[in-house]
Protein backbone atom coordinates (compact mmCIF):
# COMPACT_ATOMS: atom_id res chain seq x y z
CA UNK A 1 0.00 0.00 0.00
CA UNK A 2 1.26 3.49 -0.81
CA UNK A 3 1.30 5.62 2.32
CA UNK A 4 0.83 9.38 2.70
CA UNK A 5 4.63 9.67 2.73
CA UNK A 6 4.69 8.45 -0.88
CA UNK A 7 6.41 5.21 0.12
CA UNK A 8 5.27 1.66 -0.62
CA UNK A 9 4.48 -0.20 2.62
CA UNK A 10 4.72 -4.00 2.46
CA UNK A 11 3.88 -6.57 5.15
CA UNK A 12 5.31 -10.08 5.38
CA UNK A 13 4.34 -13.11 7.44
CA UNK A 14 6.87 -15.10 9.44
CA UNK A 15 6.78 -18.05 6.97
CA UNK A 16 6.71 -20.37 10.03
CA UNK A 17 10.43 -19.72 10.45
CA UNK A 18 10.94 -19.41 14.22
CA UNK A 19 13.98 -17.12 14.19
CA UNK A 20 12.90 -14.90 11.29
CA UNK A 21 10.65 -12.33 13.05
CA UNK A 22 13.44 -11.25 15.40
CA UNK A 23 16.18 -11.33 12.75
CA UNK A 24 16.50 -7.79 11.30
CA UNK A 25 18.39 -9.14 8.29
CA UNK A 26 15.43 -11.33 7.30
CA UNK A 27 12.40 -9.89 5.49
CA UNK A 28 9.96 -12.38 7.06
CA UNK A 29 7.73 -11.21 9.91
CA UNK A 30 8.34 -7.57 9.06
CA UNK A 31 6.97 -4.31 7.76
CA UNK A 32 9.01 -3.24 4.75
CA UNK A 33 9.11 0.24 3.22
CA UNK A 34 10.31 1.11 -0.28
CA UNK A 35 10.36 3.93 -2.76
CA UNK A 36 8.10 3.55 -5.78
CA UNK A 37 11.13 2.77 -7.95
CA UNK A 38 11.78 -0.30 -5.80
CA UNK A 39 14.71 1.09 -3.82
CA UNK A 40 14.64 1.05 0.02
CA UNK A 41 13.16 4.12 1.69
CA UNK A 42 16.11 6.33 2.58
CA UNK A 43 14.96 6.91 6.17
CA UNK A 44 14.40 3.26 7.10
CA UNK A 45 16.36 2.22 10.22
CA UNK A 46 19.24 0.75 8.15
CA UNK A 47 22.53 -0.04 9.82
CA UNK A 48 22.72 -3.77 10.57
CA UNK A 49 19.11 -4.19 9.40
CA UNK A 50 18.06 -5.19 5.90
CA UNK A 51 17.63 -1.83 4.12
CA UNK A 52 13.93 -2.48 3.39
CA UNK A 53 12.98 -3.38 6.98
CA UNK A 54 10.99 -0.75 8.92
CA UNK A 55 9.75 -2.77 11.93
CA UNK A 56 10.38 -6.30 13.23
CA UNK A 57 8.67 -8.93 15.39
CA UNK A 58 5.44 -9.51 13.45
CA UNK A 59 3.51 -12.75 12.93
CA UNK A 60 0.81 -12.22 10.30
CA UNK A 61 -0.26 -8.67 9.43
CA UNK A 62 -3.57 -8.55 7.57
CA UNK A 63 -4.10 -4.83 7.08
CA UNK A 64 -2.52 -1.39 7.12
CA UNK A 65 -4.20 1.97 7.65
CA UNK A 66 -2.88 5.52 7.92
CA UNK A 67 -4.51 7.99 10.30
CA UNK A 68 -5.63 10.98 8.21
CA UNK A 69 -4.74 13.76 10.66
CA UNK A 70 -1.10 12.79 11.13
CA UNK A 71 -0.32 9.97 8.67
CA UNK A 72 0.50 7.59 11.54
CA UNK A 73 0.65 3.96 10.28
CA UNK A 74 -1.32 1.24 12.05
CA UNK A 75 -1.17 -2.50 11.37
CA UNK A 76 -3.81 -5.17 12.05
CA UNK A 77 -2.32 -8.56 12.91
CA UNK A 78 -3.52 -12.13 13.52
CA UNK A 79 -2.60 -13.72 16.83
CA UNK A 80 -2.41 -17.45 17.49
CA UNK A 81 -5.13 -18.59 19.93
CA UNK A 82 -5.05 -15.24 21.71
CA UNK A 83 -4.24 -11.61 21.05
CA UNK A 84 -5.02 -10.37 17.61
CA UNK A 85 -3.45 -6.91 17.62
CA UNK A 86 -3.64 -3.37 16.33
CA UNK A 87 -0.19 -1.80 16.40
CA UNK A 88 1.06 1.74 15.89
CA UNK A 89 4.13 1.32 13.70
CA UNK A 90 7.28 3.21 14.68
CA UNK A 91 10.54 3.03 12.74
CA UNK A 92 12.91 0.50 14.27
CA UNK A 93 10.40 -0.84 16.78
CA UNK A 94 10.11 -4.49 17.81
CA UNK A 95 6.56 -5.83 18.18
CA UNK A 96 7.56 -8.88 20.14
CA UNK A 97 6.67 -12.01 18.14
CA UNK A 98 9.44 -14.48 19.01
CA UNK A 99 8.26 -18.07 18.33
CA UNK A 100 11.55 -19.88 18.97
CA UNK A 101 10.77 -22.97 21.04
CA UNK A 102 12.80 -25.91 22.38
CA UNK A 103 15.53 -26.98 19.99
CA UNK A 104 14.70 -24.11 17.65
CA UNK A 105 11.17 -25.38 17.02
CA UNK A 106 8.30 -23.10 16.00
CA UNK A 107 6.40 -22.25 19.21
CA UNK A 108 2.88 -21.56 17.96
CA UNK A 109 1.72 -20.69 21.48
CA UNK A 110 4.35 -18.03 22.15
CA UNK A 111 2.95 -14.69 23.38
CA UNK A 112 2.30 -12.22 20.58
CA UNK A 113 4.29 -9.59 22.48
CA UNK A 114 7.11 -11.30 24.33
CA UNK A 115 7.79 -9.77 27.76
CA UNK A 116 11.43 -10.88 27.49
CA UNK A 117 12.34 -8.38 24.75
CA UNK A 118 13.79 -5.11 26.02
CA UNK A 119 11.88 -2.09 24.76
CA UNK A 120 9.19 -4.20 23.10
CA UNK A 121 6.35 -2.18 21.56
CA UNK A 122 3.01 -2.97 23.20
CA UNK A 123 -0.13 -3.30 21.09
CA UNK A 124 -2.59 -0.41 20.88
CA UNK A 125 -5.46 -2.93 21.05
CA UNK A 126 -5.60 -6.68 21.62
CA UNK A 127 -8.48 -9.12 21.25
CA UNK A 128 -7.48 -11.22 24.24
CA UNK A 129 -8.76 -14.82 24.09
CA UNK A 130 -10.10 -16.11 21.81
CA UNK A 131 -9.04 -14.35 18.63
CA UNK A 132 -11.50 -12.82 16.14
CA UNK A 133 -9.28 -12.80 12.99
CA UNK A 134 -9.27 -9.11 11.98
CA UNK A 135 -8.39 -8.32 8.39
CA UNK A 136 -8.33 -5.09 6.34
CA UNK A 137 -8.77 -1.69 7.99
CA UNK A 138 -9.51 1.94 7.14
CA UNK A 139 -9.97 5.13 9.16
CA UNK A 140 -13.49 6.56 8.86
CA UNK A 141 -13.25 10.07 7.41
CA UNK A 142 -16.83 11.29 6.96
CA UNK A 143 -18.40 13.42 9.68
CA UNK A 144 -21.79 11.73 9.30
CA UNK A 145 -20.43 8.96 11.54
CA UNK A 146 -20.60 11.42 14.44
CA UNK A 147 -18.49 10.37 17.43
CA UNK A 148 -17.17 7.42 15.40
CA UNK A 149 -15.75 9.66 12.69
CA UNK A 150 -11.99 9.13 12.85
CA UNK A 151 -12.31 5.61 14.26
CA UNK A 152 -10.44 2.70 12.74
CA UNK A 153 -12.90 0.38 10.97
CA UNK A 154 -11.62 -3.22 10.95
CA UNK A 155 -13.10 -6.05 8.87
CA UNK A 156 -13.30 -9.28 10.87
CA UNK A 157 -13.17 -12.80 9.43
CA UNK A 158 -13.83 -15.31 12.21
CA UNK A 159 -16.36 -13.25 14.16
CA UNK A 160 -17.97 -11.94 10.94
CA UNK A 161 -18.28 -8.34 12.03
CA UNK A 162 -17.12 -4.80 11.44
CA UNK A 163 -15.18 -3.61 14.46
CA UNK A 164 -14.88 0.14 15.11
CA UNK A 165 -11.95 1.17 17.33
CA UNK A 166 -11.73 4.75 18.57
CA UNK A 167 -8.13 5.81 19.12
CA UNK A 168 -6.68 8.70 21.07
CA UNK A 169 -2.97 9.10 20.38
CA UNK A 170 -1.55 5.61 20.75
CA UNK A 171 -4.38 4.20 22.88
CA UNK A 172 -7.68 2.51 22.05
CA UNK A 173 -10.37 4.15 24.16
CA UNK A 174 -13.55 2.35 23.07
CA UNK A 175 -14.91 -0.11 20.53
CA UNK A 176 -18.20 -0.79 18.78
CA UNK A 177 -19.39 -3.76 16.70
CA UNK A 178 -21.36 -3.41 13.47
CA UNK A 179 -22.94 -6.13 11.28
CA UNK A 180 -22.28 -8.83 13.84
CA UNK A 181 -22.60 -12.11 11.93
CA UNK A 182 -25.00 -10.70 9.35
CA UNK A 183 -23.07 -10.84 6.08
CA UNK A 184 -20.32 -13.41 6.56
CA UNK A 185 -16.54 -13.10 6.80
CA UNK A 186 -15.44 -9.52 6.12
CA UNK A 187 -12.17 -9.10 4.29
CA UNK A 188 -11.67 -5.39 3.42
CA UNK A 189 -13.19 -2.00 4.26
CA UNK A 190 -12.91 1.28 2.34
CA UNK A 191 -14.43 4.75 2.59
CA UNK A 192 -16.96 5.49 -0.12
CA UNK A 193 -17.23 8.94 -1.75
CA UNK A 194 -20.64 9.44 -0.10
CA UNK A 195 -19.32 8.79 3.42
CA UNK A 196 -20.51 5.20 3.59
CA UNK A 197 -18.20 2.24 4.16
CA UNK A 198 -17.77 -0.41 1.47
CA UNK A 199 -16.86 -3.93 2.58
CA UNK A 200 -15.97 -7.14 0.79
CA UNK A 201 -17.40 -10.35 2.23
CA UNK A 202 -15.31 -13.52 1.89
CA UNK A 203 -17.88 -16.23 1.14
CA UNK A 204 -18.62 -18.93 -1.43
CA UNK A 205 -20.58 -16.46 -3.53
CA UNK A 206 -18.84 -13.33 -2.24
CA UNK A 207 -20.44 -9.94 -1.76
CA UNK A 208 -19.79 -6.21 -1.64
CA UNK A 209 -21.62 -4.57 1.25
CA UNK A 210 -22.35 -0.87 1.78
CA UNK A 211 -22.74 0.36 5.36
CA UNK A 212 -24.07 3.75 6.51
CA UNK A 213 -24.19 5.03 10.09
CA UNK A 214 -27.31 4.59 12.15
CA UNK A 215 -29.55 7.64 12.16
Tab-separated table of C-alpha atoms in Angstrom:
chain	number	residue	atom	x	y	z
A	1	UNK	CA	0.000	0.000	0.000
A	2	UNK	CA	1.264	3.489	-0.814
A	3	UNK	CA	1.300	5.622	2.324
A	4	UNK	CA	0.825	9.383	2.700
A	5	UNK	CA	4.626	9.668	2.732
A	6	UNK	CA	4.687	8.448	-0.883
A	7	UNK	CA	6.412	5.208	0.122
A	8	UNK	CA	5.269	1.655	-0.619
A	9	UNK	CA	4.480	-0.197	2.618
A	10	UNK	CA	4.715	-4.003	2.463
A	11	UNK	CA	3.885	-6.566	5.152
A	12	UNK	CA	5.313	-10.078	5.375
A	13	UNK	CA	4.341	-13.112	7.442
A	14	UNK	CA	6.870	-15.099	9.441
A	15	UNK	CA	6.779	-18.045	6.975
A	16	UNK	CA	6.711	-20.369	10.029
A	17	UNK	CA	10.435	-19.718	10.450
A	18	UNK	CA	10.942	-19.411	14.219
A	19	UNK	CA	13.981	-17.119	14.189
A	20	UNK	CA	12.897	-14.899	11.292
A	21	UNK	CA	10.653	-12.329	13.054
A	22	UNK	CA	13.443	-11.246	15.402
A	23	UNK	CA	16.180	-11.327	12.751
A	24	UNK	CA	16.504	-7.795	11.297
A	25	UNK	CA	18.392	-9.139	8.292
A	26	UNK	CA	15.428	-11.330	7.305
A	27	UNK	CA	12.396	-9.887	5.493
A	28	UNK	CA	9.964	-12.381	7.060
A	29	UNK	CA	7.727	-11.208	9.909
A	30	UNK	CA	8.338	-7.567	9.059
A	31	UNK	CA	6.968	-4.311	7.757
A	32	UNK	CA	9.014	-3.239	4.747
A	33	UNK	CA	9.114	0.236	3.223
A	34	UNK	CA	10.311	1.106	-0.276
A	35	UNK	CA	10.359	3.927	-2.762
A	36	UNK	CA	8.100	3.550	-5.778
A	37	UNK	CA	11.130	2.772	-7.954
A	38	UNK	CA	11.782	-0.300	-5.799
A	39	UNK	CA	14.707	1.087	-3.815
A	40	UNK	CA	14.641	1.045	0.016
A	41	UNK	CA	13.165	4.116	1.686
A	42	UNK	CA	16.113	6.326	2.579
A	43	UNK	CA	14.956	6.911	6.171
A	44	UNK	CA	14.399	3.260	7.105
A	45	UNK	CA	16.357	2.225	10.222
A	46	UNK	CA	19.235	0.748	8.146
A	47	UNK	CA	22.527	-0.038	9.821
A	48	UNK	CA	22.715	-3.774	10.570
A	49	UNK	CA	19.108	-4.190	9.396
A	50	UNK	CA	18.064	-5.192	5.901
A	51	UNK	CA	17.629	-1.835	4.121
A	52	UNK	CA	13.929	-2.485	3.394
A	53	UNK	CA	12.977	-3.381	6.985
A	54	UNK	CA	10.995	-0.752	8.916
A	55	UNK	CA	9.748	-2.774	11.927
A	56	UNK	CA	10.378	-6.303	13.228
A	57	UNK	CA	8.674	-8.930	15.389
A	58	UNK	CA	5.437	-9.514	13.452
A	59	UNK	CA	3.512	-12.754	12.934
A	60	UNK	CA	0.808	-12.220	10.303
A	61	UNK	CA	-0.265	-8.669	9.428
A	62	UNK	CA	-3.568	-8.554	7.568
A	63	UNK	CA	-4.103	-4.833	7.077
A	64	UNK	CA	-2.518	-1.386	7.125
A	65	UNK	CA	-4.203	1.974	7.650
A	66	UNK	CA	-2.875	5.518	7.922
A	67	UNK	CA	-4.511	7.994	10.303
A	68	UNK	CA	-5.631	10.979	8.208
A	69	UNK	CA	-4.737	13.756	10.658
A	70	UNK	CA	-1.098	12.794	11.126
A	71	UNK	CA	-0.319	9.968	8.665
A	72	UNK	CA	0.502	7.592	11.537
A	73	UNK	CA	0.647	3.962	10.284
A	74	UNK	CA	-1.318	1.237	12.049
A	75	UNK	CA	-1.168	-2.505	11.372
A	76	UNK	CA	-3.806	-5.173	12.048
A	77	UNK	CA	-2.323	-8.562	12.909
A	78	UNK	CA	-3.522	-12.129	13.522
A	79	UNK	CA	-2.600	-13.720	16.827
A	80	UNK	CA	-2.408	-17.447	17.491
A	81	UNK	CA	-5.131	-18.587	19.926
A	82	UNK	CA	-5.053	-15.238	21.707
A	83	UNK	CA	-4.241	-11.614	21.053
A	84	UNK	CA	-5.021	-10.366	17.608
A	85	UNK	CA	-3.449	-6.912	17.616
A	86	UNK	CA	-3.644	-3.371	16.332
A	87	UNK	CA	-0.191	-1.797	16.403
A	88	UNK	CA	1.056	1.738	15.888
A	89	UNK	CA	4.133	1.321	13.696
A	90	UNK	CA	7.277	3.210	14.683
A	91	UNK	CA	10.539	3.027	12.739
A	92	UNK	CA	12.914	0.502	14.274
A	93	UNK	CA	10.395	-0.839	16.780
A	94	UNK	CA	10.113	-4.487	17.805
A	95	UNK	CA	6.558	-5.829	18.178
A	96	UNK	CA	7.558	-8.878	20.138
A	97	UNK	CA	6.669	-12.007	18.139
A	98	UNK	CA	9.436	-14.485	19.014
A	99	UNK	CA	8.261	-18.071	18.325
A	100	UNK	CA	11.554	-19.878	18.971
A	101	UNK	CA	10.773	-22.969	21.036
A	102	UNK	CA	12.801	-25.914	22.382
A	103	UNK	CA	15.530	-26.979	19.989
A	104	UNK	CA	14.701	-24.106	17.654
A	105	UNK	CA	11.168	-25.383	17.019
A	106	UNK	CA	8.296	-23.096	16.003
A	107	UNK	CA	6.403	-22.250	19.211
A	108	UNK	CA	2.885	-21.560	17.958
A	109	UNK	CA	1.720	-20.690	21.481
A	110	UNK	CA	4.347	-18.028	22.147
A	111	UNK	CA	2.951	-14.688	23.379
A	112	UNK	CA	2.295	-12.216	20.583
A	113	UNK	CA	4.286	-9.587	22.484
A	114	UNK	CA	7.113	-11.304	24.328
A	115	UNK	CA	7.791	-9.766	27.759
A	116	UNK	CA	11.426	-10.878	27.491
A	117	UNK	CA	12.339	-8.382	24.748
A	118	UNK	CA	13.790	-5.111	26.021
A	119	UNK	CA	11.882	-2.088	24.762
A	120	UNK	CA	9.188	-4.199	23.099
A	121	UNK	CA	6.354	-2.178	21.555
A	122	UNK	CA	3.011	-2.968	23.201
A	123	UNK	CA	-0.127	-3.298	21.087
A	124	UNK	CA	-2.593	-0.411	20.884
A	125	UNK	CA	-5.458	-2.930	21.048
A	126	UNK	CA	-5.597	-6.684	21.619
A	127	UNK	CA	-8.485	-9.124	21.249
A	128	UNK	CA	-7.481	-11.225	24.242
A	129	UNK	CA	-8.756	-14.822	24.094
A	130	UNK	CA	-10.096	-16.112	21.811
A	131	UNK	CA	-9.041	-14.351	18.629
A	132	UNK	CA	-11.499	-12.817	16.145
A	133	UNK	CA	-9.284	-12.796	12.988
A	134	UNK	CA	-9.269	-9.114	11.976
A	135	UNK	CA	-8.385	-8.321	8.390
A	136	UNK	CA	-8.333	-5.094	6.336
A	137	UNK	CA	-8.767	-1.692	7.989
A	138	UNK	CA	-9.511	1.938	7.138
A	139	UNK	CA	-9.974	5.126	9.157
A	140	UNK	CA	-13.489	6.556	8.858
A	141	UNK	CA	-13.255	10.065	7.413
A	142	UNK	CA	-16.834	11.287	6.959
A	143	UNK	CA	-18.396	13.420	9.682
A	144	UNK	CA	-21.793	11.732	9.302
A	145	UNK	CA	-20.431	8.958	11.537
A	146	UNK	CA	-20.602	11.423	14.439
A	147	UNK	CA	-18.493	10.370	17.435
A	148	UNK	CA	-17.170	7.420	15.401
A	149	UNK	CA	-15.746	9.662	12.690
A	150	UNK	CA	-11.992	9.128	12.846
A	151	UNK	CA	-12.314	5.611	14.263
A	152	UNK	CA	-10.443	2.703	12.745
A	153	UNK	CA	-12.904	0.379	10.974
A	154	UNK	CA	-11.616	-3.218	10.945
A	155	UNK	CA	-13.096	-6.050	8.868
A	156	UNK	CA	-13.298	-9.283	10.871
A	157	UNK	CA	-13.168	-12.804	9.431
A	158	UNK	CA	-13.829	-15.307	12.209
A	159	UNK	CA	-16.361	-13.251	14.159
A	160	UNK	CA	-17.967	-11.937	10.944
A	161	UNK	CA	-18.284	-8.342	12.025
A	162	UNK	CA	-17.124	-4.802	11.438
A	163	UNK	CA	-15.181	-3.605	14.464
A	164	UNK	CA	-14.876	0.145	15.107
A	165	UNK	CA	-11.947	1.166	17.329
A	166	UNK	CA	-11.733	4.747	18.574
A	167	UNK	CA	-8.128	5.809	19.122
A	168	UNK	CA	-6.677	8.704	21.071
A	169	UNK	CA	-2.971	9.100	20.383
A	170	UNK	CA	-1.550	5.613	20.751
A	171	UNK	CA	-4.378	4.196	22.881
A	172	UNK	CA	-7.681	2.511	22.045
A	173	UNK	CA	-10.367	4.150	24.161
A	174	UNK	CA	-13.554	2.354	23.067
A	175	UNK	CA	-14.909	-0.111	20.528
A	176	UNK	CA	-18.203	-0.792	18.779
A	177	UNK	CA	-19.386	-3.760	16.701
A	178	UNK	CA	-21.358	-3.411	13.468
A	179	UNK	CA	-22.937	-6.129	11.276
A	180	UNK	CA	-22.275	-8.825	13.837
A	181	UNK	CA	-22.599	-12.113	11.934
A	182	UNK	CA	-24.995	-10.697	9.354
A	183	UNK	CA	-23.065	-10.838	6.079
A	184	UNK	CA	-20.316	-13.410	6.559
A	185	UNK	CA	-16.543	-13.105	6.804
A	186	UNK	CA	-15.437	-9.524	6.122
A	187	UNK	CA	-12.166	-9.099	4.287
A	188	UNK	CA	-11.674	-5.391	3.418
A	189	UNK	CA	-13.188	-2.003	4.263
A	190	UNK	CA	-12.912	1.276	2.339
A	191	UNK	CA	-14.427	4.746	2.591
A	192	UNK	CA	-16.963	5.494	-0.124
A	193	UNK	CA	-17.233	8.937	-1.749
A	194	UNK	CA	-20.636	9.440	-0.100
A	195	UNK	CA	-19.323	8.794	3.419
A	196	UNK	CA	-20.507	5.197	3.588
A	197	UNK	CA	-18.204	2.243	4.162
A	198	UNK	CA	-17.768	-0.413	1.467
A	199	UNK	CA	-16.865	-3.933	2.577
A	200	UNK	CA	-15.971	-7.140	0.793
A	201	UNK	CA	-17.395	-10.350	2.233
A	202	UNK	CA	-15.312	-13.515	1.889
A	203	UNK	CA	-17.884	-16.234	1.143
A	204	UNK	CA	-18.615	-18.926	-1.433
A	205	UNK	CA	-20.579	-16.457	-3.534
A	206	UNK	CA	-18.842	-13.335	-2.239
A	207	UNK	CA	-20.441	-9.936	-1.757
A	208	UNK	CA	-19.790	-6.206	-1.641
A	209	UNK	CA	-21.623	-4.572	1.255
A	210	UNK	CA	-22.349	-0.873	1.782
A	211	UNK	CA	-22.738	0.364	5.359
A	212	UNK	CA	-24.070	3.746	6.509
A	213	UNK	CA	-24.191	5.029	10.090
A	214	UNK	CA	-27.313	4.586	12.147
A	215	UNK	CA	-29.552	7.639	12.155
